[in-house]
């Protein structure tokens, strides 16, 4: 029996996270959107101003019997820089901050424990600045943002930013890739 769970994650441009999670075993859906701000129904243009408080996020629905929440987070930490405040590469602004929006106390605990473990390992040489915050209203991004990498693989941002993250996922988590028929 499938046990569906939701994870909502912000780690830079949502195109990157969505592209990776769409290839992960156990993921039912990965939807680009916005969370954490004060404006109802924000648009991409609104969020890009950096004044709404929203973060570009991906809401991942997954079968936790196939892929536990901790593994979803392990992928998250492997494919973005959790030590960079309000930026990922050339994408700068609070809308690109690293954040885990938890949906229950168990998720909060798992996220905080993993951050402590990763900080102790000093993988990045700097402390993790990823925020752990309660989930709030999720606003789905405009249609053209959904499946962006799949629909625009030759677009320069996809070639130079998204594709390397997808490759990193495929190499580091080959055993967690969705099985193709």
PDB file of C-alpha atoms in Angstrom:
ATOM      1  CA  UNK A   1       0.000   0.000   0.000  1.00  0.00           C
ATOM      2  CA  UNK A   2       1.463   3.354  -1.032  1.00  0.00           C
ATOM      3  CA  UNK A   3       2.012   5.994   1.628  1.00  0.00           C
ATOM      4  CA  UNK A   4       2.029   9.421   0.030  1.00  0.00           C
ATOM      5  CA  UNK A   5       3.849  12.248   1.731  1.00  0.00           C
ATOM      6  CA  UNK A   6       4.643  15.823   0.736  1.00  0.00           C
ATOM      7  CA  UNK A   7       7.962  17.653   0.968  1.00  0.00           C
ATOM      8  CA  UNK A   8       8.277  21.335   0.079  1.00  0.00           C
ATOM      9  CA  UNK A   9      11.816  22.509  -0.630  1.00  0.00           C
ATOM     10  CA  UNK A  10      13.511  25.705  -1.770  1.00  0.00           C
ATOM     11  CA  UNK A  11      17.085  25.561  -2.999  1.00  0.00           C
ATOM     12  CA  UNK A  12      17.555  28.133  -5.729  1.00  0.00           C
ATOM     13  CA  UNK A  13      15.663  28.088  -8.998  1.00  0.00           C
ATOM     14  CA  UNK A  14      12.759  25.663  -8.853  1.00  0.00           C
ATOM     15  CA  UNK A  15      13.552  24.337 -12.334  1.00  0.00           C
ATOM     16  CA  UNK A  16      16.615  22.545 -10.909  1.00  0.00           C
ATOM     17  CA  UNK A  17      14.851  20.836  -8.031  1.00  0.00           C
ATOM     18  CA  UNK A  18      11.857  19.869 -10.142  1.00  0.00           C
ATOM     19  CA  UNK A  19      14.071  18.311 -12.834  1.00  0.00           C
ATOM     20  CA  UNK A  20      15.929  16.183 -10.280  1.00  0.00           C
ATOM     21  CA  UNK A  21      12.891  15.015  -8.325  1.00  0.00           C
ATOM     22  CA  UNK A  22      11.059  14.102 -11.525  1.00  0.00           C
ATOM     23  CA  UNK A  23      13.754  11.443 -12.019  1.00  0.00           C
ATOM     24  CA  UNK A  24      13.676  10.088  -8.463  1.00  0.00           C
ATOM     25  CA  UNK A  25      12.192   6.724  -7.638  1.00  0.00           C
ATOM     26  CA  UNK A  26       9.036   6.961  -5.534  1.00  0.00           C
ATOM     27  CA  UNK A  27       8.225  10.523  -6.587  1.00  0.00           C
ATOM     28  CA  UNK A  28       4.626  10.853  -7.720  1.00  0.00           C
ATOM     29  CA  UNK A  29       4.876  14.535  -8.689  1.00  0.00           C
ATOM     30  CA  UNK A  30       7.168  17.536  -8.422  1.00  0.00           C
ATOM     31  CA  UNK A  31       5.430  20.875  -8.872  1.00  0.00           C
ATOM     32  CA  UNK A  32       7.162  24.248  -9.072  1.00  0.00           C
ATOM     33  CA  UNK A  33       5.626  27.014  -7.008  1.00  0.00           C
ATOM     34  CA  UNK A  34       5.981  29.569  -4.254  1.00  0.00           C
ATOM     35  CA  UNK A  35       5.715  29.428  -0.462  1.00  0.00           C
ATOM     36  CA  UNK A  36       6.524  31.450   2.603  1.00  0.00           C
ATOM     37  CA  UNK A  37       5.480  34.968   1.663  1.00  0.00           C
ATOM     38  CA  UNK A  38       2.771  37.434   2.531  1.00  0.00           C
ATOM     39  CA  UNK A  39       1.115  38.008  -0.868  1.00  0.00           C
ATOM     40  CA  UNK A  40      -1.839  35.866  -1.922  1.00  0.00           C
ATOM     41  CA  UNK A  41      -1.522  34.247  -5.362  1.00  0.00           C
ATOM     42  CA  UNK A  42       1.883  35.685  -6.255  1.00  0.00           C
ATOM     43  CA  UNK A  43       3.117  35.663  -9.822  1.00  0.00           C
ATOM     44  CA  UNK A  44       6.653  34.882 -10.915  1.00  0.00           C
ATOM     45  CA  UNK A  45       7.146  38.592 -11.529  1.00  0.00           C
ATOM     46  CA  UNK A  46       5.981  39.375  -7.963  1.00  0.00           C
ATOM     47  CA  UNK A  47       8.288  36.785  -6.408  1.00  0.00           C
ATOM     48  CA  UNK A  48      11.287  37.922  -8.491  1.00  0.00           C
ATOM     49  CA  UNK A  49      11.091  41.384  -6.906  1.00  0.00           C
ATOM     50  CA  UNK A  50      12.239  39.783  -3.648  1.00  0.00           C
ATOM     51  CA  UNK A  51       9.626  41.821  -1.768  1.00  0.00           C
ATOM     52  CA  UNK A  52       6.898  39.204  -1.269  1.00  0.00           C
ATOM     53  CA  UNK A  53       8.813  36.946   1.110  1.00  0.00           C
ATOM     54  CA  UNK A  54       8.077  33.928  -1.078  1.00  0.00           C
ATOM     55  CA  UNK A  55      10.634  31.321  -2.024  1.00  0.00           C
ATOM     56  CA  UNK A  56      10.768  29.426  -5.305  1.00  0.00           C
ATOM     57  CA  UNK A  57       9.981  25.900  -4.132  1.00  0.00           C
ATOM     58  CA  UNK A  58       9.167  22.476  -5.432  1.00  0.00           C
ATOM     59  CA  UNK A  59       6.380  20.562  -3.780  1.00  0.00           C
ATOM     60  CA  UNK A  60       7.297  16.893  -4.022  1.00  0.00           C
ATOM     61  CA  UNK A  61       4.673  14.213  -3.501  1.00  0.00           C
ATOM     62  CA  UNK A  62       6.328  10.855  -2.955  1.00  0.00           C
ATOM     63  CA  UNK A  63       5.693   7.310  -1.788  1.00  0.00           C
ATOM     64  CA  UNK A  64       7.535   7.167   1.533  1.00  0.00           C
ATOM     65  CA  UNK A  65       7.416   3.367   1.390  1.00  0.00           C
ATOM     66  CA  UNK A  66       9.706   3.543  -1.646  1.00  0.00           C
ATOM     67  CA  UNK A  67      11.710   6.667  -0.819  1.00  0.00           C
ATOM     68  CA  UNK A  68      11.742   7.859   2.787  1.00  0.00           C
ATOM     69  CA  UNK A  69      11.613  11.575   3.603  1.00  0.00           C
ATOM     70  CA  UNK A  70      15.228  11.534   4.793  1.00  0.00           C
ATOM     71  CA  UNK A  71      16.367  10.344   1.336  1.00  0.00           C
ATOM     72  CA  UNK A  72      14.386  13.158  -0.298  1.00  0.00           C
ATOM     73  CA  UNK A  73      16.335  15.563   1.934  1.00  0.00           C
ATOM     74  CA  UNK A  74      19.680  13.862   1.262  1.00  0.00           C
ATOM     75  CA  UNK A  75      19.160  14.529  -2.452  1.00  0.00           C
ATOM     76  CA  UNK A  76      18.142  18.125  -1.678  1.00  0.00           C
ATOM     77  CA  UNK A  77      21.381  18.770   0.221  1.00  0.00           C
ATOM     78  CA  UNK A  78      23.493  17.124  -2.479  1.00  0.00           C
ATOM     79  CA  UNK A  79      22.182  19.182  -5.406  1.00  0.00           C
ATOM     80  CA  UNK A  80      22.375  22.726  -4.026  1.00  0.00           C
ATOM     81  CA  UNK A  81      24.647  24.790  -1.787  1.00  0.00           C
ATOM     82  CA  UNK A  82      22.987  24.932   1.643  1.00  0.00           C
ATOM     83  CA  UNK A  83      25.682  27.303   2.975  1.00  0.00           C
ATOM     84  CA  UNK A  84      24.868  30.170   0.642  1.00  0.00           C
ATOM     85  CA  UNK A  85      22.384  32.667   2.075  1.00  0.00           C
ATOM     86  CA  UNK A  86      19.833  34.039  -0.396  1.00  0.00           C
ATOM     87  CA  UNK A  87      21.604  32.783  -3.507  1.00  0.00           C
ATOM     88  CA  UNK A  88      22.487  29.798  -5.634  1.00  0.00           C
ATOM     89  CA  UNK A  89      25.207  30.582  -8.149  1.00  0.00           C
ATOM     90  CA  UNK A  90      24.179  33.642 -10.125  1.00  0.00           C
ATOM     91  CA  UNK A  91      20.590  33.495  -8.825  1.00  0.00           C
ATOM     92  CA  UNK A  92      20.562  36.018  -5.978  1.00  0.00           C
ATOM     93  CA  UNK A  93      17.729  37.175  -3.750  1.00  0.00           C
ATOM     94  CA  UNK A  94      15.663  35.921  -0.839  1.00  0.00           C
ATOM     95  CA  UNK A  95      13.421  34.005  -3.256  1.00  0.00           C
ATOM     96  CA  UNK A  96      16.361  31.647  -3.876  1.00  0.00           C
ATOM     97  CA  UNK A  97      17.143  30.891  -0.228  1.00  0.00           C
ATOM     98  CA  UNK A  98      17.654  27.377   1.043  1.00  0.00           C
ATOM     99  CA  UNK A  99      14.618  26.280   3.044  1.00  0.00           C
ATOM    100  CA  UNK A 100      12.781  23.151   4.080  1.00  0.00           C
ATOM    101  CA  UNK A 101       9.089  23.754   4.735  1.00  0.00           C
ATOM    102  CA  UNK A 102       8.007  20.927   7.030  1.00  0.00           C
ATOM    103  CA  UNK A 103       4.468  19.527   7.014  1.00  0.00           C
ATOM    104  CA  UNK A 104       4.542  17.907  10.464  1.00  0.00           C
ATOM    105  CA  UNK A 105       6.734  17.600  13.565  1.00  0.00           C
ATOM    106  CA  UNK A 106       8.359  14.392  12.320  1.00  0.00           C
ATOM    107  CA  UNK A 107       9.549  16.133   9.150  1.00  0.00           C
ATOM    108  CA  UNK A 108      10.865  19.044  11.216  1.00  0.00           C
ATOM    109  CA  UNK A 109      12.806  16.614  13.418  1.00  0.00           C
ATOM    110  CA  UNK A 110      14.261  14.682  10.479  1.00  0.00           C
ATOM    111  CA  UNK A 111      15.351  17.931   8.788  1.00  0.00           C
ATOM    112  CA  UNK A 112      16.965  19.346  11.928  1.00  0.00           C
ATOM    113  CA  UNK A 113      18.736  16.059  12.675  1.00  0.00           C
ATOM    114  CA  UNK A 114      20.115  15.775   9.140  1.00  0.00           C
ATOM    115  CA  UNK A 115      21.351  19.373   9.212  1.00  0.00           C
ATOM    116  CA  UNK A 116      23.168  18.695  12.518  1.00  0.00           C
ATOM    117  CA  UNK A 117      24.764  15.567  11.036  1.00  0.00           C
ATOM    118  CA  UNK A 118      25.858  17.308   7.840  1.00  0.00           C
ATOM    119  CA  UNK A 119      27.212  20.304   9.748  1.00  0.00           C
ATOM    120  CA  UNK A 120      29.218  17.934  11.967  1.00  0.00           C
ATOM    121  CA  UNK A 121      30.690  16.285   8.851  1.00  0.00           C
ATOM    122  CA  UNK A 122      31.829  19.722   7.600  1.00  0.00           C
ATOM    123  CA  UNK A 123      31.192  18.688   4.006  1.00  0.00           C
ATOM    124  CA  UNK A 124      30.970  22.260   2.738  1.00  0.00           C
ATOM    125  CA  UNK A 125      33.504  23.894   5.046  1.00  0.00           C
ATOM    126  CA  UNK A 126      30.877  26.393   6.175  1.00  0.00           C
ATOM    127  CA  UNK A 127      27.759  26.052   8.333  1.00  0.00           C
ATOM    128  CA  UNK A 128      24.454  25.161   6.710  1.00  0.00           C
ATOM    129  CA  UNK A 129      22.085  28.138   6.568  1.00  0.00           C
ATOM    130  CA  UNK A 130      19.049  26.185   5.356  1.00  0.00           C
ATOM    131  CA  UNK A 131      15.934  27.409   7.141  1.00  0.00           C
ATOM    132  CA  UNK A 132      13.505  24.873   8.612  1.00  0.00           C
ATOM    133  CA  UNK A 133      10.060  26.470   8.680  1.00  0.00           C
ATOM    134  CA  UNK A 134       6.463  25.298   8.931  1.00  0.00           C
ATOM    135  CA  UNK A 135       4.728  24.884   5.589  1.00  0.00           C
ATOM    136  CA  UNK A 136       2.253  27.568   4.639  1.00  0.00           C
ATOM    137  CA  UNK A 137       0.074  28.066   1.584  1.00  0.00           C
ATOM    138  CA  UNK A 138       1.616  26.622  -1.575  1.00  0.00           C
ATOM    139  CA  UNK A 139       0.966  28.556  -4.775  1.00  0.00           C
ATOM    140  CA  UNK A 140       1.562  26.660  -8.016  1.00  0.00           C
ATOM    141  CA  UNK A 141       3.822  28.537 -10.429  1.00  0.00           C
ATOM    142  CA  UNK A 142       2.632  29.479 -13.887  1.00  0.00           C
ATOM    143  CA  UNK A 143       2.210  26.641 -16.393  1.00  0.00           C
ATOM    144  CA  UNK A 144       5.332  27.521 -18.383  1.00  0.00           C
ATOM    145  CA  UNK A 145       7.481  26.809 -15.289  1.00  0.00           C
ATOM    146  CA  UNK A 146       6.201  23.242 -14.945  1.00  0.00           C
ATOM    147  CA  UNK A 147       8.459  20.582 -16.504  1.00  0.00           C
ATOM    148  CA  UNK A 148      10.667  23.456 -17.677  1.00  0.00           C
ATOM    149  CA  UNK A 149      13.858  21.433 -18.050  1.00  0.00           C
ATOM    150  CA  UNK A 150      12.101  18.587 -19.842  1.00  0.00           C
ATOM    151  CA  UNK A 151      10.444  21.040 -22.251  1.00  0.00           C
ATOM    152  CA  UNK A 152      13.460  23.344 -22.763  1.00  0.00           C
ATOM    153  CA  UNK A 153      16.650  21.258 -22.464  1.00  0.00           C
ATOM    154  CA  UNK A 154      18.576  23.420 -24.954  1.00  0.00           C
ATOM    155  CA  UNK A 155      17.742  26.713 -23.246  1.00  0.00           C
ATOM    156  CA  UNK A 156      21.076  28.130 -21.976  1.00  0.00           C
ATOM    157  CA  UNK A 157      20.088  28.205 -18.280  1.00  0.00           C
ATOM    158  CA  UNK A 158      18.977  24.593 -18.549  1.00  0.00           C
ATOM    159  CA  UNK A 159      22.191  23.565 -20.298  1.00  0.00           C
ATOM    160  CA  UNK A 160      24.549  25.343 -17.914  1.00  0.00           C
ATOM    161  CA  UNK A 161      22.734  25.250 -14.558  1.00  0.00           C
ATOM    162  CA  UNK A 162      19.986  22.612 -14.493  1.00  0.00           C
ATOM    163  CA  UNK A 163      21.680  19.860 -16.526  1.00  0.00           C
ATOM    164  CA  UNK A 164      24.769  19.645 -14.262  1.00  0.00           C
ATOM    165  CA  UNK A 165      22.531  19.198 -11.200  1.00  0.00           C
ATOM    166  CA  UNK A 166      20.567  16.460 -12.948  1.00  0.00           C
ATOM    167  CA  UNK A 167      23.857  14.766 -13.926  1.00  0.00           C
ATOM    168  CA  UNK A 168      25.082  14.998 -10.341  1.00  0.00           C
ATOM    169  CA  UNK A 169      21.874  13.352  -9.118  1.00  0.00           C
ATOM    170  CA  UNK A 170      22.179  10.576 -11.723  1.00  0.00           C
ATOM    171  CA  UNK A 171      25.782   9.874 -10.724  1.00  0.00           C
ATOM    172  CA  UNK A 172      25.496  10.160  -6.951  1.00  0.00           C
ATOM    173  CA  UNK A 173      22.039   8.583  -6.583  1.00  0.00           C
ATOM    174  CA  UNK A 174      21.949   6.095  -9.448  1.00  0.00           C
ATOM    175  CA  UNK A 175      20.164   3.590  -7.206  1.00  0.00           C
ATOM    176  CA  UNK A 176      17.373   6.065  -6.487  1.00  0.00           C
ATOM    177  CA  UNK A 177      16.545   6.845 -10.106  1.00  0.00           C
ATOM    178  CA  UNK A 178      13.049   6.124 -11.367  1.00  0.00           C
ATOM    179  CA  UNK A 179      12.907   2.843 -13.221  1.00  0.00           C
ATOM    180  CA  UNK A 180      11.936   3.238 -16.862  1.00  0.00           C
ATOM    181  CA  UNK A 181       9.891   0.603 -18.630  1.00  0.00           C
TER     182      UNK A 181
END
